[in-house]
XYZ file of C-alpha atoms in Angstrom:
426
model
C -47.188 -60.204 217.365
C -43.771 -60.561 215.841
C -43.509 -62.666 212.742
C -40.791 -65.296 212.680
C -37.996 -64.351 210.315
C -37.911 -67.807 208.778
C -41.589 -67.511 207.891
C -40.706 -64.391 205.931
C -37.541 -65.578 204.287
C -38.161 -69.228 203.404
C -41.890 -69.470 203.129
C -42.562 -71.313 206.377
C -46.336 -71.570 206.670
C -47.624 -70.508 210.102
C -49.832 -73.079 211.783
C -53.234 -71.872 212.921
C -54.394 -68.309 212.966
C -55.215 -65.625 215.469
C -54.371 -65.799 219.139
C -55.394 -68.144 221.936
C -56.028 -65.519 224.583
C -52.691 -63.726 224.689
C -50.851 -66.764 223.346
C -48.945 -66.626 220.042
C -50.771 -68.255 217.140
C -47.743 -70.126 215.843
C -44.408 -70.901 217.466
C -41.760 -72.792 215.496
C -39.923 -75.756 217.058
C -36.164 -75.793 216.520
C -33.489 -78.336 217.410
C -29.771 -78.818 216.859
C -27.559 -81.699 215.778
C -24.636 -82.966 217.829
C -22.901 -84.731 214.956
C -19.659 -83.608 213.355
C -20.951 -81.631 210.370
C -17.904 -82.728 208.392
C -19.449 -86.221 208.587
C -22.196 -85.504 206.079
C -23.928 -88.880 206.276
C -24.251 -88.868 210.074
C -25.506 -85.299 209.993
C -28.058 -86.082 207.285
C -29.314 -89.024 209.304
C -29.715 -87.022 212.502
C -31.326 -84.033 210.793
C -33.771 -86.422 209.121
C -34.622 -88.022 212.485
C -35.176 -84.621 214.086
C -37.369 -83.560 211.165
C -39.421 -86.743 211.344
C -39.923 -86.127 215.056
C -41.344 -82.709 214.185
C -38.450 -80.251 214.270
C -39.275 -77.441 211.859
C -35.815 -75.862 211.865
C -32.503 -77.637 212.548
C -29.260 -75.910 213.476
C -25.935 -77.461 212.529
C -22.441 -76.512 213.632
C -20.275 -74.884 210.964
C -16.927 -74.546 212.697
C -14.289 -75.595 210.178
C -13.497 -75.657 206.464
C -14.289 -79.377 206.459
C -17.734 -78.730 207.962
C -18.491 -75.808 205.639
C -17.511 -77.896 202.622
C -20.153 -80.497 203.485
C -23.135 -78.198 204.097
C -24.320 -78.148 200.479
C -23.960 -81.952 200.319
C -26.029 -82.242 203.494
C -28.698 -80.026 201.974
C -28.748 -82.081 198.775
C -28.877 -85.341 200.709
C -31.832 -84.158 202.753
C -33.654 -82.918 199.659
C -33.189 -86.342 198.074
C -34.956 -87.852 201.094
C -37.848 -85.419 200.743
C -36.736 -83.552 203.863
C -37.080 -79.825 203.246
C -36.340 -78.707 206.805
C -34.458 -75.362 206.902
C -30.853 -75.558 208.117
C -29.304 -72.893 210.336
C -25.534 -72.528 210.359
C -24.061 -72.011 213.827
C -21.005 -69.765 213.419
C -18.434 -68.734 216.006
C -15.034 -67.054 215.637
C -14.401 -67.857 211.949
C -17.838 -67.510 210.350
C -16.787 -64.551 208.235
C -14.028 -66.619 206.654
C -16.159 -69.702 206.082
C -19.037 -67.820 204.454
C -16.641 -66.071 202.110
C -14.625 -69.177 201.244
C -17.572 -71.550 200.798
C -20.352 -69.841 198.834
C -22.192 -73.161 198.413
C -22.437 -73.330 202.194
C -23.678 -69.747 202.402
C -26.345 -70.519 199.804
C -27.478 -73.868 201.239
C -28.236 -72.516 204.709
C -31.553 -70.835 205.458
C -30.197 -68.740 208.289
C -26.911 -67.802 209.945
C -26.574 -67.783 213.703
C -24.052 -65.153 214.840
C -22.880 -64.719 218.437
C -21.713 -61.096 218.811
C -19.328 -62.090 221.597
C -17.502 -64.555 219.359
C -17.205 -62.577 216.117
C -13.922 -60.864 216.825
C -12.164 -58.364 219.071
C -11.447 -54.697 218.815
C -11.550 -53.106 215.395
C -11.821 -56.512 213.718
C -15.174 -57.198 215.333
C -17.155 -54.673 213.290
C -15.446 -55.694 210.069
C -16.007 -59.421 210.595
C -19.578 -58.952 211.753
C -20.281 -56.765 208.727
C -18.902 -59.383 206.330
C -21.317 -61.991 207.728
C -24.266 -59.633 207.455
C -23.260 -58.758 203.900
C -23.246 -62.486 203.074
C -26.766 -62.766 204.461
C -27.852 -59.848 202.312
C -26.154 -61.259 199.227
C -27.778 -64.684 199.600
C -31.060 -63.354 201.020
C -30.776 -65.222 204.317
C -32.071 -64.559 207.807
C -29.746 -63.976 210.746
C -30.119 -64.903 214.380
C -28.260 -62.583 216.681
C -27.621 -65.105 219.434
C -26.145 -63.689 222.624
C -25.084 -66.053 225.433
C -24.283 -65.018 228.973
C -21.179 -67.247 228.896
C -19.700 -65.501 225.844
C -20.527 -61.836 226.220
C -18.339 -59.252 224.501
C -15.747 -58.723 227.221
C -14.869 -55.182 226.147
C -18.510 -54.163 226.330
C -18.944 -55.854 229.697
C -15.888 -54.118 231.102
C -17.150 -50.724 229.910
C -20.581 -51.335 231.398
C -19.089 -52.404 234.726
C -16.994 -49.237 234.783
C -20.002 -47.042 233.992
C -22.107 -48.861 236.551
C -19.530 -48.290 239.250
C -19.753 -44.547 238.624
C -23.555 -44.489 238.630
C -25.496 -42.910 241.494
C -27.856 -45.901 241.379
C -25.693 -48.839 240.359
C -27.278 -52.076 239.193
C -26.660 -55.368 240.954
C -24.325 -57.821 239.236
C -27.292 -59.881 238.007
C -29.077 -56.806 236.663
C -25.898 -55.686 234.945
C -25.429 -59.060 233.288
C -28.997 -59.061 232.008
C -28.683 -55.513 230.699
C -25.426 -56.403 228.946
C -27.148 -59.286 227.157
C -29.987 -57.066 226.000
C -27.782 -54.213 224.864
C -25.421 -56.550 223.007
C -28.302 -58.123 221.094
C -30.099 -54.883 220.262
C -26.957 -53.004 219.266
C -25.850 -55.867 217.010
C -29.300 -56.051 215.426
C -29.246 -52.324 214.765
C -25.780 -52.623 213.273
C -27.099 -55.325 210.930
C -29.987 -53.082 209.898
C -27.585 -50.205 209.298
C -25.556 -52.449 206.982
C -28.699 -53.269 205.006
C -30.366 -56.335 206.508
C -34.130 -55.987 206.814
C -35.623 -56.102 210.344
C -37.857 -59.019 209.351
C -34.710 -60.999 208.504
C -33.505 -60.766 212.105
C -34.325 -62.956 215.072
C -32.821 -62.363 218.497
C -31.933 -64.713 221.331
C -30.411 -63.898 224.717
C -29.779 -67.216 226.402
C -28.936 -67.897 230.026
C -29.175 -70.994 232.228
C -31.289 -69.564 235.042
C -35.076 -69.551 234.629
C -35.763 -66.235 236.365
C -32.947 -64.487 234.494
C -34.305 -65.762 231.174
C -37.820 -64.558 231.933
C -36.555 -61.116 233.000
C -34.363 -60.724 229.917
C -37.067 -61.654 227.422
C -39.740 -59.552 229.073
C -37.432 -56.580 228.699
C -36.493 -57.502 225.134
C -40.159 -57.712 224.193
C -40.667 -54.177 225.513
C -37.716 -52.720 223.633
C -37.931 -54.263 220.174
C -40.162 -55.750 217.486
C -37.696 -58.363 216.291
C -38.697 -62.023 216.284
C -37.485 -63.756 219.455
C -36.023 -67.231 219.872
C -36.553 -68.751 223.333
C -34.513 -71.322 225.201
C -32.243 -71.900 228.152
C -28.671 -72.143 226.957
C -28.016 -75.276 229.025
C -31.224 -76.768 230.383
C -29.558 -79.889 231.783
C -30.318 -83.605 231.749
C -33.482 -85.584 232.304
C -36.280 -84.220 234.432
C -34.236 -81.192 235.521
C -33.802 -80.006 231.960
C -37.430 -80.678 231.085
C -38.779 -78.898 234.154
C -36.475 -75.890 233.791
C -37.315 -75.454 230.105
C -41.036 -75.867 230.707
C -41.042 -73.364 233.551
C -39.142 -70.707 231.617
C -40.755 -71.095 228.203
C -44.301 -71.458 229.491
C -44.164 -68.203 231.416
C -42.981 -66.286 228.370
C -45.262 -68.009 225.879
C -48.248 -67.312 228.115
C -47.418 -63.609 227.782
C -47.262 -63.853 223.981
C -43.449 -63.685 223.897
C -41.544 -65.970 221.541
C -41.514 -66.993 217.886
C -39.216 -70.023 217.924
C -38.243 -72.300 220.802
C -35.608 -74.891 221.522
C -35.369 -77.190 224.523
C -31.615 -77.659 224.994
C -31.571 -81.006 226.787
C -28.340 -82.845 227.489
C -29.001 -86.330 226.088
C -28.451 -89.258 228.393
C -26.037 -91.912 227.050
C -27.476 -93.528 223.913
C -30.623 -91.412 224.160
C -32.191 -90.107 220.969
C -31.627 -86.446 220.174
C -35.305 -86.252 219.238
C -36.370 -86.042 222.881
C -35.799 -82.286 222.880
C -38.203 -81.959 219.949
C -40.895 -83.973 221.710
C -40.568 -81.882 224.879
C -40.834 -78.623 222.912
C -43.913 -79.901 221.103
C -45.552 -81.029 224.313
C -44.959 -77.647 225.948
C -46.767 -75.954 223.066
C -49.503 -78.556 222.844
C -50.332 -78.744 226.545
C -50.558 -74.943 226.578
C -53.020 -75.023 223.716
C -50.785 -73.052 221.344
C -50.273 -75.738 218.692
C -51.056 -79.413 218.143
C -48.469 -81.857 216.840
C -49.593 -85.380 217.671
C -52.543 -86.973 219.461
C -51.797 -87.043 223.159
C -52.812 -89.803 225.537
C -54.502 -89.026 228.849
C -53.758 -91.711 231.442
C -54.405 -91.903 235.166
C -51.405 -92.102 237.535
C -52.555 -95.369 239.085
C -53.443 -96.201 242.685
C -54.302 -99.157 244.917
C -57.169 -99.992 242.571
C -54.726 -100.533 239.693
C -52.170 -102.990 241.018
C -51.697 -104.345 237.467
C -49.396 -102.363 235.199
C -51.445 -103.259 232.128
C -53.026 -99.831 231.696
C -49.599 -98.188 231.970
C -48.202 -100.483 229.323
C -51.186 -99.863 227.043
C -50.948 -96.083 227.486
C -47.235 -96.170 226.604
C -47.864 -98.464 223.647
C -50.627 -96.258 222.240
C -48.638 -93.029 222.698
C -45.642 -94.601 220.965
C -47.895 -95.861 218.179
C -49.425 -92.417 217.649
C -46.017 -90.736 217.442
C -44.683 -93.388 215.081
C -47.663 -92.948 212.777
C -47.559 -89.141 212.651
C -45.015 -88.756 209.790
C -47.531 -90.623 207.586
C -50.727 -89.385 209.189
C -49.908 -85.689 208.985
C -49.857 -85.997 205.187
C -52.929 -88.196 204.795
C -55.133 -87.202 207.726
C -55.109 -83.442 208.305
C -56.263 -82.487 211.788
C -55.407 -85.860 213.350
C -52.933 -84.093 215.637
C -55.910 -82.696 217.559
C -57.294 -86.134 218.394
C -57.381 -87.081 222.077
C -57.094 -90.599 223.488
C -57.698 -91.731 227.075
C -56.357 -94.932 228.649
C -57.749 -95.254 232.164
C -57.087 -97.879 234.804
C -60.317 -98.380 236.758
C -64.007 -97.456 237.045
C -63.558 -94.400 239.307
C -62.580 -91.850 236.628
C -62.246 -94.254 233.714
C -65.637 -93.910 232.015
C -65.849 -90.140 232.605
C -62.387 -89.391 231.233
C -62.940 -91.793 228.349
C -66.134 -89.999 227.350
C -64.305 -86.654 227.234
C -61.700 -87.990 224.777
C -62.292 -88.753 221.104
C -61.473 -92.352 221.927
C -61.173 -93.736 225.437
C -60.865 -97.097 227.121
C -61.596 -97.866 230.749
C -59.585 -100.914 231.772
C -60.616 -103.072 234.727
C -58.971 -102.277 238.030
C -58.150 -104.772 240.760
C -61.200 -106.898 241.533
C -63.315 -105.341 238.785
C -65.108 -107.262 236.027
C -62.449 -108.129 233.404
C -63.973 -106.104 230.574
C -62.906 -102.818 228.998
C -65.619 -100.526 227.619
C -64.502 -98.271 224.762
C -66.020 -94.830 224.219
C -65.964 -93.028 220.876
C -66.864 -89.328 220.887
C -68.607 -89.749 224.230
C -70.603 -92.867 223.326
C -69.899 -96.402 224.455
C -69.402 -98.428 221.286
C -67.691 -101.716 222.128
C -66.576 -103.770 225.092
C -63.228 -105.527 224.831
C -62.327 -108.718 226.691
C -59.598 -111.305 226.735
C -55.876 -111.210 226.067
C -55.839 -109.129 222.896
C -57.285 -105.850 224.174
C -54.230 -103.788 223.209
C -54.286 -104.862 219.561
C -58.061 -104.444 219.305
C -57.962 -100.976 220.831
C -55.155 -99.932 218.494
C -57.267 -101.138 215.565
C -60.166 -98.989 216.788
C -57.865 -95.961 216.962
C -56.678 -96.626 213.402
C -60.268 -96.990 212.210
C -61.277 -93.751 213.897
C -58.428 -91.886 212.198
C -59.365 -93.251 208.783
C -63.049 -92.460 209.144
C -62.761 -89.029 210.743
C -59.683 -87.412 209.225
C -59.506 -88.768 205.658
C -61.650 -87.313 202.902
C -64.152 -89.928 201.797
C -63.296 -92.263 204.686
C -66.063 -94.855 204.986
C -65.077 -96.991 207.968
C -66.915 -95.915 211.113
C -65.937 -97.168 214.532
C -69.547 -96.684 215.650
C -70.607 -99.363 213.161
C -68.613 -102.054 214.923
C -70.599 -104.577 216.999
C -71.296 -103.582 220.585
C -69.246 -106.464 221.930
C -66.206 -107.908 220.195
C -65.358 -111.478 221.225
C -61.607 -111.835 221.571
C -59.890 -115.207 221.525
C -57.174 -115.865 224.077
C -53.685 -115.797 222.653
C -51.662 -118.984 223.324
């Protein structure tokens, strides 16, 4: 199993230990800002939001002198907020100049992302690439060699196409593109090593937009190298398309033990929070059993027995509550991220699913007795009635967290009366 370069270079503590079958023991969640980095305050705010949502590494664009000049201020501002999330500088075209001209920027970043296709052309490419690697060595930083199919080194691609045309067994255009990505990444990584960067300071990504191409590229990369690998589609898309494409691609690779960091590159809908990509990445890892980030709610899809939307509203309310509480809970209640909660809509699967969760509630379906039994660790403990079920159930969840995940916690949900009378709310 490869070890993530950021774990080596900045002391990131891996979560968990060992393997789950062939699954990696710890995969780091990364995200990226879409603010103008020259606007330090907006960037600080968005990085902080991504970190609170659970992003463990955040990449920021460093594309101009104005942006580079603000990086150290951004780092200081985050530190003042108690946000120690590592920052990755995304460099294209002029990174060699910015790292040389702004040493505070070079020092404040935890890692530099370099795209070999956008470093320079001709004889300047090697020189400019080398200067960035030398900066990483000087400041003891990691480097991501990030190759994108849309910005491949054109000279290399032209040479490969020429060689392929002369081959007795030429590759298809898709095969050639994938091979060009792999060769570009591996050759650049070797060049960095030759300059003096340690292999455990290097992470590689070869991003494309097509799921099958991504899977093929990373399977081949995993065979050919021992570098840490960063997974993600380069443009996943919007909404359900982006979520489904990312899940399909990343899950296949993660199941094979491939990948050390992941990013879900969703296109935000208008006014949508950037944190959605973090939540999706976490849920991919958590539903696969690789890592746990926040208690997840199991809820039935609903049917003709559940003509009321109450159980849907309660499930959404509880999931939102759990996520909102996690920035506080993860400090005070270690292990709470493994808690499971079930919100079910009728008696068919409700009691059974509720018993399997740490805490579960079986709400009454259409025509059923208007009571809601609550199960704690498989045992029925209380029955809720009336108009305040949501608030009472949330209080039971809070009590369970305090009693089961805090050292010395004394409040036990099981000690509550078997039936809680609930007054109607006017």
